[in-house]
Coordinates of N, CA and C in Angstrom, one line a residue:
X1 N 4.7 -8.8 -22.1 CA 5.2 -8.0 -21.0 C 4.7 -6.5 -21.2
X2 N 4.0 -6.2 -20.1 CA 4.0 -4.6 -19.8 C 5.1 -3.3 -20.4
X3 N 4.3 -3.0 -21.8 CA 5.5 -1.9 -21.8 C 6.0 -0.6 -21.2
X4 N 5.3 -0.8 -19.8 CA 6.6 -0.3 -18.7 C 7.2 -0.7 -18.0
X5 N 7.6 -2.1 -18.5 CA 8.4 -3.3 -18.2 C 9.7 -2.5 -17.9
X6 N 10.3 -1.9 -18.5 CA 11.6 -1.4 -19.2 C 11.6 0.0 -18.2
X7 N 10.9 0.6 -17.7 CA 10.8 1.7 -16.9 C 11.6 1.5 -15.2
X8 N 11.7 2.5 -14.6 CA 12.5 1.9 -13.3 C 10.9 1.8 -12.2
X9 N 10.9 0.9 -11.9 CA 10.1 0.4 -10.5 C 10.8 0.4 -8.7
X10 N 10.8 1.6 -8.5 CA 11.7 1.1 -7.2 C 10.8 0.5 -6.0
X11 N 11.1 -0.9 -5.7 CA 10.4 -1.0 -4.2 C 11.7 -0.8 -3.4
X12 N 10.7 0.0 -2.6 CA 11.8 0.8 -1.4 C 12.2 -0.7 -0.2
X13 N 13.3 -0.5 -0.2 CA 14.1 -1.1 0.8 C 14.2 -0.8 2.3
X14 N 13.5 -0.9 2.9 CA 13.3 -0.4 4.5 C 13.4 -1.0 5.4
X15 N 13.8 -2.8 5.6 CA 13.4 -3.4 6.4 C 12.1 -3.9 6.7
X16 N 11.3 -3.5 5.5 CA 9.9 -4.1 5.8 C 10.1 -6.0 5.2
X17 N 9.2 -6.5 5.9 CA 9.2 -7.8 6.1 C 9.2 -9.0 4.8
X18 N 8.1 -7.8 3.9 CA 7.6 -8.4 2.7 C 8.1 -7.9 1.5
X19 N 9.3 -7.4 2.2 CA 10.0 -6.9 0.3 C 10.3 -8.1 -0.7
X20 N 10.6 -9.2 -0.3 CA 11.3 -9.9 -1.4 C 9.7 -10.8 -2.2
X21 N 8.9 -11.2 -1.2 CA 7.6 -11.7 -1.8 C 7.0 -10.4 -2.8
X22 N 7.1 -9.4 -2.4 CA 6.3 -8.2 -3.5 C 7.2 -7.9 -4.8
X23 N 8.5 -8.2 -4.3 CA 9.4 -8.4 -5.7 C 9.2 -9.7 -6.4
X24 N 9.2 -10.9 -5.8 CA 9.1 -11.8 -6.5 C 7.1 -11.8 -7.3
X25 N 6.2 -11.3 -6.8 CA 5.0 -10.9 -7.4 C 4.5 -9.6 -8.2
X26 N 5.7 -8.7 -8.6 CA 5.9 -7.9 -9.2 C 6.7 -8.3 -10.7
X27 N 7.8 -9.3 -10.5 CA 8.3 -9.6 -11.4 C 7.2 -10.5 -12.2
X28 N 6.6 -11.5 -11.6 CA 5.4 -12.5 -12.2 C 4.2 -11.5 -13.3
X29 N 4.4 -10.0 -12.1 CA 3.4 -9.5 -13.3 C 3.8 -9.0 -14.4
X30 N 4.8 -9.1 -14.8 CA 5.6 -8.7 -16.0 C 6.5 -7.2 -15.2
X31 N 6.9 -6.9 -14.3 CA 7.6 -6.4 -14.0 C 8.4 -6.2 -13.6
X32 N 9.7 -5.2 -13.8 CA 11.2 -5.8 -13.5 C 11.9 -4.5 -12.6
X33 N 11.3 -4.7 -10.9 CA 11.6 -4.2 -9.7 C 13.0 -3.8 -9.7
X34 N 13.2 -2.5 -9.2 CA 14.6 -2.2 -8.6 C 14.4 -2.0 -7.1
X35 N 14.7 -3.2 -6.6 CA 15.1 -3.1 -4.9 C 16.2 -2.0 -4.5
X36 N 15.6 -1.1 -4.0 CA 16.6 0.3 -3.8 C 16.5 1.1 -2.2
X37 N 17.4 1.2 -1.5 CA 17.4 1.9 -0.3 C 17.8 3.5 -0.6
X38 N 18.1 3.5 -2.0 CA 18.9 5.3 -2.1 C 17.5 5.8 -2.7
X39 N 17.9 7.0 -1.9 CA 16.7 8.0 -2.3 C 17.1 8.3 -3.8
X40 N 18.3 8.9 -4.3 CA 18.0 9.1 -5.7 C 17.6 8.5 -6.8
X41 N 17.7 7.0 -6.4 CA 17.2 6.3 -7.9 C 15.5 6.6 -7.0
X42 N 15.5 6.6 -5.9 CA 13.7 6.5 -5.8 C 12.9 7.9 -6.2
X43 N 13.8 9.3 -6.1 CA 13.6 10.4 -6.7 C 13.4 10.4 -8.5
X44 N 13.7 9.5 -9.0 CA 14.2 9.7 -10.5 C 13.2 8.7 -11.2
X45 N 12.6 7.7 -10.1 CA 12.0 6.2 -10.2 C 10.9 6.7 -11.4
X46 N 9.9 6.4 -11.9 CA 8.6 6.0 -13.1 C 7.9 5.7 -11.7
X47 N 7.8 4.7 -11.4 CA 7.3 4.2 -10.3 C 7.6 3.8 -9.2
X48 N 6.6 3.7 -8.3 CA 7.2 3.3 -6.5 C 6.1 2.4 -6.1
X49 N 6.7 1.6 -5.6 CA 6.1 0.6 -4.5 C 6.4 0.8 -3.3
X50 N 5.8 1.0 -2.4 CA 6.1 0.9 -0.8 C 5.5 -0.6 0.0
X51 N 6.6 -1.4 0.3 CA 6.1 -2.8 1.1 C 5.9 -2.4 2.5
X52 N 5.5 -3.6 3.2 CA 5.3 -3.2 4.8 C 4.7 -4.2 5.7
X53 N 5.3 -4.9 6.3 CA 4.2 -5.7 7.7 C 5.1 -5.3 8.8
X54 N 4.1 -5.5 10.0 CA 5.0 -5.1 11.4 C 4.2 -4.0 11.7
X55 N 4.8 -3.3 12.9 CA 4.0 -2.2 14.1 C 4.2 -1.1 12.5
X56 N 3.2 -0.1 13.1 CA 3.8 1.3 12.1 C 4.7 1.8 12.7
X57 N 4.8 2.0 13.8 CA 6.2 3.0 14.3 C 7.3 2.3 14.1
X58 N 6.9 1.0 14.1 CA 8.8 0.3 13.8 C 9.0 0.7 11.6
X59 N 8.0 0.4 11.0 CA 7.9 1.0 9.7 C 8.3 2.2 9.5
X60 N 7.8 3.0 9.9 CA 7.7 4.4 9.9 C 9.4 4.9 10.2
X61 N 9.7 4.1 11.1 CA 11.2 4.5 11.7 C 12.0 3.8 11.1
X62 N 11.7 3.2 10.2 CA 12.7 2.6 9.2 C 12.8 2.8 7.9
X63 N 11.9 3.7 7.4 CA 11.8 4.6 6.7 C 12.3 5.9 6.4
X64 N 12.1 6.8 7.5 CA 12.5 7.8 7.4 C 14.3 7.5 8.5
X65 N 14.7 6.7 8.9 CA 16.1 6.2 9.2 C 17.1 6.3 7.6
X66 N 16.3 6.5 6.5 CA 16.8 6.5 5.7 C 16.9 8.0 5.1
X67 N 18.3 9.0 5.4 CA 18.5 10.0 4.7 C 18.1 10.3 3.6
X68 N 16.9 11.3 3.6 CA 16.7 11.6 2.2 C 15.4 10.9 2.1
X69 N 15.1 9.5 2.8 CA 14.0 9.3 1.4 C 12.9 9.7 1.4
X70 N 12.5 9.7 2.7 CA 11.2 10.6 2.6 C 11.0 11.8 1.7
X71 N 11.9 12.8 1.5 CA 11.8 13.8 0.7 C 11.9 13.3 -1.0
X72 N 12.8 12.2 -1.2 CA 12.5 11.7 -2.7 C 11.1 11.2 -2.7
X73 N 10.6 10.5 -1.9 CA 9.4 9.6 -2.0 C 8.1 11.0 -2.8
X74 N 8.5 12.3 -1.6 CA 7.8 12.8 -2.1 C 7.9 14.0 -3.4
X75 N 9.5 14.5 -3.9 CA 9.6 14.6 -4.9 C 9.2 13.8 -5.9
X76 N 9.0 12.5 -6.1 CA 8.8 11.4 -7.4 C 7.1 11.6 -6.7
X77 N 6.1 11.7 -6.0 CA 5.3 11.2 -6.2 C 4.4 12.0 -6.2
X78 N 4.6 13.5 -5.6 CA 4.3 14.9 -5.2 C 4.4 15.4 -6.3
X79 N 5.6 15.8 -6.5 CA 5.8 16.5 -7.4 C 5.8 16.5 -9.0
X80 N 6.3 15.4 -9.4 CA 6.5 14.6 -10.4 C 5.0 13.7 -10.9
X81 N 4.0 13.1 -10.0 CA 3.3 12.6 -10.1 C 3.3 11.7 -11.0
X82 N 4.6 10.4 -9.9 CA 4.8 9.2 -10.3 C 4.0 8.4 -9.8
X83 N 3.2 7.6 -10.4 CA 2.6 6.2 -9.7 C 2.9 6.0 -8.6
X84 N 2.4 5.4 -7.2 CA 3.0 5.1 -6.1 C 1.7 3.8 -5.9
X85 N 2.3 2.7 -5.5 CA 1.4 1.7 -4.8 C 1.8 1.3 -2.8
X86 N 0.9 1.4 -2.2 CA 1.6 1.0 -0.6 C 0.5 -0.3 -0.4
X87 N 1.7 -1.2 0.3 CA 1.0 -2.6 0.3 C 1.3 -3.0 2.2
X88 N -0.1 -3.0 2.7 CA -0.2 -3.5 3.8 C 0.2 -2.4 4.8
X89 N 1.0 -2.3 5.5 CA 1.8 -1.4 6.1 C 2.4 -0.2 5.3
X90 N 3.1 -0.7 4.2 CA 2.8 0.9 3.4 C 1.5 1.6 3.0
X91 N 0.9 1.1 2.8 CA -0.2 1.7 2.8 C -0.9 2.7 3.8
X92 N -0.3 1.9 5.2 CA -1.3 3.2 6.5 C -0.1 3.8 6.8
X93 N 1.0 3.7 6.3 CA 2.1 5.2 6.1 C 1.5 6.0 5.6
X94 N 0.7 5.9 4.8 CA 0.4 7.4 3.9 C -0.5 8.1 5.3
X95 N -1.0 7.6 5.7 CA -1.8 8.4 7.3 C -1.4 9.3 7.9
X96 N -2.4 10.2 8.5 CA -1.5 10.9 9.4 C -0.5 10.6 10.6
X97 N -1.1 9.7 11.3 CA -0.7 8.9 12.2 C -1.2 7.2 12.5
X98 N -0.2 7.1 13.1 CA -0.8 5.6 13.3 C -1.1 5.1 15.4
X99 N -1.6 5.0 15.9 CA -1.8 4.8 17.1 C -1.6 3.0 17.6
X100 N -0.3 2.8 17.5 CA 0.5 1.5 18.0 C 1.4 2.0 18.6
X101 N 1.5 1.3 20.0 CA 2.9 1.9 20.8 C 2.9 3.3 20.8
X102 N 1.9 4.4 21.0 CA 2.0 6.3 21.7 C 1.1 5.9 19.6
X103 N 1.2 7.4 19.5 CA 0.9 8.2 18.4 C 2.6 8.4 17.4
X104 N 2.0 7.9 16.5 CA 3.3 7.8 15.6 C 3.1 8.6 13.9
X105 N 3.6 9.5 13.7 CA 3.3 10.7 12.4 C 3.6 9.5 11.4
X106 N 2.6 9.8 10.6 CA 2.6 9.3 9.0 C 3.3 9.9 8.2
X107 N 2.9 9.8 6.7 CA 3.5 10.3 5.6 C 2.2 11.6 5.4
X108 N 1.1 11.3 5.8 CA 0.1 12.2 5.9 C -0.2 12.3 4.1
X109 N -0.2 11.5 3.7 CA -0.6 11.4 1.8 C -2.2 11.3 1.9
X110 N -2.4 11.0 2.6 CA -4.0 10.6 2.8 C -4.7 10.6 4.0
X111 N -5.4 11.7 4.1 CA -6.1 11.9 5.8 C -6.5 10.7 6.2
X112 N -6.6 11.1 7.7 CA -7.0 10.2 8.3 C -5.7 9.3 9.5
X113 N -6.1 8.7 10.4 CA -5.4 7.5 11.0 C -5.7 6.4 11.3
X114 N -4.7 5.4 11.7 CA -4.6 4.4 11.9 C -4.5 3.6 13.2
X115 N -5.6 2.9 13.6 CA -6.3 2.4 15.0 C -6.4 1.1 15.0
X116 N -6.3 0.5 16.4 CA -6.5 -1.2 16.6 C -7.5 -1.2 16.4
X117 N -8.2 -2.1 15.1 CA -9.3 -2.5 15.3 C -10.4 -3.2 16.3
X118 N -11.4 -2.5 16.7 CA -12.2 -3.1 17.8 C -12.9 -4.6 17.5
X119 N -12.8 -5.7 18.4 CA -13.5 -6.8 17.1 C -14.7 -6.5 18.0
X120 N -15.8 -7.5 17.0 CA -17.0 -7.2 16.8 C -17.5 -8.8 16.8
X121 N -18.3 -8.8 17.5 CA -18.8 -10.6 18.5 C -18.7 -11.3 16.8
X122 N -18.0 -12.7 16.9 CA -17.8 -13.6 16.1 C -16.5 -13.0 14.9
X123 N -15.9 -12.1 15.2 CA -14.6 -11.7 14.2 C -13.6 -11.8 15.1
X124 N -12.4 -12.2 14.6 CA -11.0 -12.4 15.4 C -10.1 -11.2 14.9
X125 N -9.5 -10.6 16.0 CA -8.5 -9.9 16.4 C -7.1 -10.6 15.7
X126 N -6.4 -10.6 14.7 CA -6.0 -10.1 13.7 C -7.0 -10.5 12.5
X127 N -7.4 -9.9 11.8 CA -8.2 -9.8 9.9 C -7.4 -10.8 9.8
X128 N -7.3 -12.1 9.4 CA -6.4 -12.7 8.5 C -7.3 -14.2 7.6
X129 N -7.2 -14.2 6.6 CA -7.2 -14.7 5.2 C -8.1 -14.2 4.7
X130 N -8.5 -14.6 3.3 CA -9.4 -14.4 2.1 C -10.5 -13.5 2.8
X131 N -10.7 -12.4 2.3 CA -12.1 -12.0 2.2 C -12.2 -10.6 0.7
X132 N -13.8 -9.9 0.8 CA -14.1 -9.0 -0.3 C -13.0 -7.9 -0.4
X133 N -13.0 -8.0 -1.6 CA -12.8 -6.2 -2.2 C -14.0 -5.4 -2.8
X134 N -14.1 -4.5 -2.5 CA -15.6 -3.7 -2.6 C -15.2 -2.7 -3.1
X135 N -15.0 -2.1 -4.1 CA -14.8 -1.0 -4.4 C -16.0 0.1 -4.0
X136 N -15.6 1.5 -3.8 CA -16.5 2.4 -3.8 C -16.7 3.2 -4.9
X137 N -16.2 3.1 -5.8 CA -16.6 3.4 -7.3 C -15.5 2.9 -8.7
X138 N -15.6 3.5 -9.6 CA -14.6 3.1 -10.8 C -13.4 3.6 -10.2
X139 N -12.5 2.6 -10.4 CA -10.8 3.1 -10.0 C -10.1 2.2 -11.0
X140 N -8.9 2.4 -12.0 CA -8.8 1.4 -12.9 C -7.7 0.4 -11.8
X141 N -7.5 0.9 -10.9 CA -6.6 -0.5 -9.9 C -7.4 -1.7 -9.0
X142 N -8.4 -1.0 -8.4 CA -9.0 -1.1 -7.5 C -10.9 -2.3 -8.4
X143 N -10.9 -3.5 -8.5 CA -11.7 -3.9 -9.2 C -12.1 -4.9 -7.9
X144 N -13.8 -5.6 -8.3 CA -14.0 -6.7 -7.3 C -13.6 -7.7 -7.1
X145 N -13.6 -8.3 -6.1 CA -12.9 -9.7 -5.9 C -12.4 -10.2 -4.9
X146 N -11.8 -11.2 -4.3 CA -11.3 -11.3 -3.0 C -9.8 -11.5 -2.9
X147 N -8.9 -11.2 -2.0 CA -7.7 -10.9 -1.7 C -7.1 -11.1 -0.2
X148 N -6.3 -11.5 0.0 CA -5.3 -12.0 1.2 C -5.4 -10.9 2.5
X149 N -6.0 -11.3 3.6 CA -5.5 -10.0 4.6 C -5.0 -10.5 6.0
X150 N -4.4 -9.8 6.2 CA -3.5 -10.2 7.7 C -3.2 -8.9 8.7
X151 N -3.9 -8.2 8.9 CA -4.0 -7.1 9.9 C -4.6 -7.5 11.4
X152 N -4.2 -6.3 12.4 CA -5.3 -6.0 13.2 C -5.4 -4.1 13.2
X153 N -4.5 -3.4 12.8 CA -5.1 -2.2 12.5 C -5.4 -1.8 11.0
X154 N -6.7 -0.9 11.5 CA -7.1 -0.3 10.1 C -7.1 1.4 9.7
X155 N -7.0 2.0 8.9 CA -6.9 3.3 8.2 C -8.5 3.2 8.4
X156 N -8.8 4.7 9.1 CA -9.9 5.5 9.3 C -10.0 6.3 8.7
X157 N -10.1 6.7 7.2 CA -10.1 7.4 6.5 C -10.8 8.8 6.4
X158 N -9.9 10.3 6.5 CA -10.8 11.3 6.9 C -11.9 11.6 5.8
X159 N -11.2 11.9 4.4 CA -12.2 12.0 3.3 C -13.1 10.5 2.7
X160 N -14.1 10.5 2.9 CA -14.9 9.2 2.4 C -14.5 9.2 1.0
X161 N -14.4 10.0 0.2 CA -14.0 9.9 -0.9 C -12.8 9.2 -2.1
X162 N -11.3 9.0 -0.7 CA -10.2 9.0 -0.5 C -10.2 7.0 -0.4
X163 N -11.4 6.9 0.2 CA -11.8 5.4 0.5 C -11.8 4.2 -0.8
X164 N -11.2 3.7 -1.3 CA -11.5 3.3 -2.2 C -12.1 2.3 -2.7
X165 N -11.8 1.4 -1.6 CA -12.3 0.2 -1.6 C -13.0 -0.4 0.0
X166 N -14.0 -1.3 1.0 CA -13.8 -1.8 1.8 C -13.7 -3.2 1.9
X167 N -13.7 -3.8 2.6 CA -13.8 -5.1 2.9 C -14.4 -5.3 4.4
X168 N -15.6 -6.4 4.9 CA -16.1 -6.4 6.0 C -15.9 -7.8 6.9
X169 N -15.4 -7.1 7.6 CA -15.0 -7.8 9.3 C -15.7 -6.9 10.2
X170 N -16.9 -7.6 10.9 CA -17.8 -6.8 11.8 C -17.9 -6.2 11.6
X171 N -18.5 -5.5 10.0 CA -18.4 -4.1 9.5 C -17.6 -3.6 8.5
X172 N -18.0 -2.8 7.6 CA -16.7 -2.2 6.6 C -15.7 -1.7 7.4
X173 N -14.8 -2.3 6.5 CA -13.5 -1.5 7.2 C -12.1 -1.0 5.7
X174 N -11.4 -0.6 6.0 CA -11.1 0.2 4.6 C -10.0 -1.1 4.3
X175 N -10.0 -1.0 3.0 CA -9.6 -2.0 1.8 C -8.3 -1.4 1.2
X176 N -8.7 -0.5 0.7 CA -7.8 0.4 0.2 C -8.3 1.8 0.4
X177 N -7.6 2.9 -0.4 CA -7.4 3.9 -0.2 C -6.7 4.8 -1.5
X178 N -6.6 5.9 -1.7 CA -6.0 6.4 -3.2 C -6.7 8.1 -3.3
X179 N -5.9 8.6 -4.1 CA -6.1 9.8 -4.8 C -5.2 10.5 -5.7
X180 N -5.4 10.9 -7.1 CA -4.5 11.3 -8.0 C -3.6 9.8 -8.6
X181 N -2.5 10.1 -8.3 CA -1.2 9.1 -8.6 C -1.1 8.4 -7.5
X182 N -1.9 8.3 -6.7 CA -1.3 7.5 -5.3 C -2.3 6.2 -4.8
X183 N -1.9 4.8 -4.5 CA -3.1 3.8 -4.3 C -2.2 3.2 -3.1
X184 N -3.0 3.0 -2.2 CA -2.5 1.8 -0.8 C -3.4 0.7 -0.8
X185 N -3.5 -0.5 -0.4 CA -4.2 -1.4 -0.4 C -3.8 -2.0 1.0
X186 N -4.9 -2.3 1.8 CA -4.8 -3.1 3.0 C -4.3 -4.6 2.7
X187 N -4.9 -5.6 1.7 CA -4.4 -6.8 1.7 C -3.2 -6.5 1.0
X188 N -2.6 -7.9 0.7 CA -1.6 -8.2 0.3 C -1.9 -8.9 -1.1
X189 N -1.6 -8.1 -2.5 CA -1.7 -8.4 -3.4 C -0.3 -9.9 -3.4
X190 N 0.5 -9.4 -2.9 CA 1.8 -10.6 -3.0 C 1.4 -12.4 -2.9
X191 N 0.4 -12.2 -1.6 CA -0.8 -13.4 -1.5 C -1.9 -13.9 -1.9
X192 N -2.1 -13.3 -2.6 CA -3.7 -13.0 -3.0 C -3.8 -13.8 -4.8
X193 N -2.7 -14.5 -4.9 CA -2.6 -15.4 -6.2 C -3.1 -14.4 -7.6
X194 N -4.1 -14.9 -8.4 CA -4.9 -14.1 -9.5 C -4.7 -12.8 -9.1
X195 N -5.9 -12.9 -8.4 CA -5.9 -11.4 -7.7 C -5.3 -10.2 -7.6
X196 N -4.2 -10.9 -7.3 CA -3.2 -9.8 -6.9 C -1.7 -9.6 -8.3
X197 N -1.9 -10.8 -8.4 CA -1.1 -10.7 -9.8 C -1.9 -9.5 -10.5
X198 N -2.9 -9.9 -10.9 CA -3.5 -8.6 -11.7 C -3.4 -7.2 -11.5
X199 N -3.7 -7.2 -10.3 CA -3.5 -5.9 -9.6 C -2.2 -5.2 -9.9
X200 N -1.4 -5.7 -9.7 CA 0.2 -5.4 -10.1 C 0.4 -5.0 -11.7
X201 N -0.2 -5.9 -12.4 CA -0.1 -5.9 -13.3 C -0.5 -4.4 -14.0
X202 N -1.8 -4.2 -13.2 CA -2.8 -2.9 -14.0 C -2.1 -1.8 -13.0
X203 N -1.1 -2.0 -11.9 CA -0.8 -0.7 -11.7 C 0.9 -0.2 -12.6
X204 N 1.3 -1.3 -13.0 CA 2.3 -1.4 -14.1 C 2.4 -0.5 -15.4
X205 N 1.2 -0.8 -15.4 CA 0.7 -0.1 -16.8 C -0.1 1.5 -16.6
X206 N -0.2 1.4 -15.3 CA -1.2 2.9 -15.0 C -0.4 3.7 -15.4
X207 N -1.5 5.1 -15.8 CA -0.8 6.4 -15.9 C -2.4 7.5 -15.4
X208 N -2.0 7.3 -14.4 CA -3.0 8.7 -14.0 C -3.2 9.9 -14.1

């Protein structure tokens, strides 16, 4: 077991879809999740996971529906520069905005927004199963391999550098994303078996 097994992990509690699968694939990786809706244990957290499927503005609105947390999220991860992972939907929170249902404000952690993917003759309109992870350079989270995806919008990322990873459906399209203490991933490590187990595992252990 990861010895920051013993550390507090909060996955935030928001009404996202996939909280209890990212808990139960968090605990498999040797870690022992605190499912938490209060901002102060998420202010005080070691680490943060942010889960997420569904529209962004319904995400988005169910996140910040929660007194306070927004401002802890970014005390612990801002300030403090606590590990943060965003899976799926948390992940294109970190955006400026997301463009489902009007224009809807991000967490803005990471330039750029979030757009319906255009498909591209022989790709289907939602991304969904197995495909590449590509990194765009050394990241110790972010390695190659293939992983679970179920989208139809993607993070347009403003800084290319910020880009972490792609994966191609009619073209690259962003995989993940990251800077400093902070990593989002488009697929879903929770499905993605090996894969994703690992992933958890090495953000477990990260110290950036």
């Amino acid at each position: 077991m990861p010895a920051e097994a013993a550390a507090t992990i909060a996955l935030i509690d928001y009404g996202a879809g996939n909280l209890r699968s990212v808990e139960n694939a968090l605990k498999a990786a040797g870690g022992a999740p605190t499912v938490t809706a209060d901002p102060d244990i998420v202010a005080r957290a070691d680490r943060i996971v942010l889960p997420g499927v569904g529209a962004f503005a319904a995400c988005m609105g169910g996140l910040t529906a929660i007194p306070g947390m927004v401002a802890a999220m970014e005390t612990a991860v801002m300030e403090r520069g606590a590990p943060f992972l965003g899976v799926c939907v948390g992940m294109q929170l970190l955006a400026d905005a997301g463009h489902e249902h009007g224009r809807t404000p991000g967490l803005g952690w990471i330039g750029g927004d979030v757009r319906l993917m255009t498909p591209a003759p022989g790709c289907k309109v939602p991304h969904m199963g197995w495909n590449d992870v590509v990194p765009a350079g050394d990241h110790p989270l972010i390695v190659p391999g293939e992983a679970y995806y179920l989208h139809s919008y993607i993070f347009d990322v403003a800084d290319p550098a910020e880009r972490l990873a792609t994966t191609d459906h009619g073209g690259p399209i962003t995989a993940a994303v990251g800077r400093d203490n902070i990593v989002g991933v488009q697929f879903h490590p929770e499905k993605s078996q090996a894969y994703g187990l690992a992933l958890l595992a090495r953000f477990l252990e990260w110290k950036p």
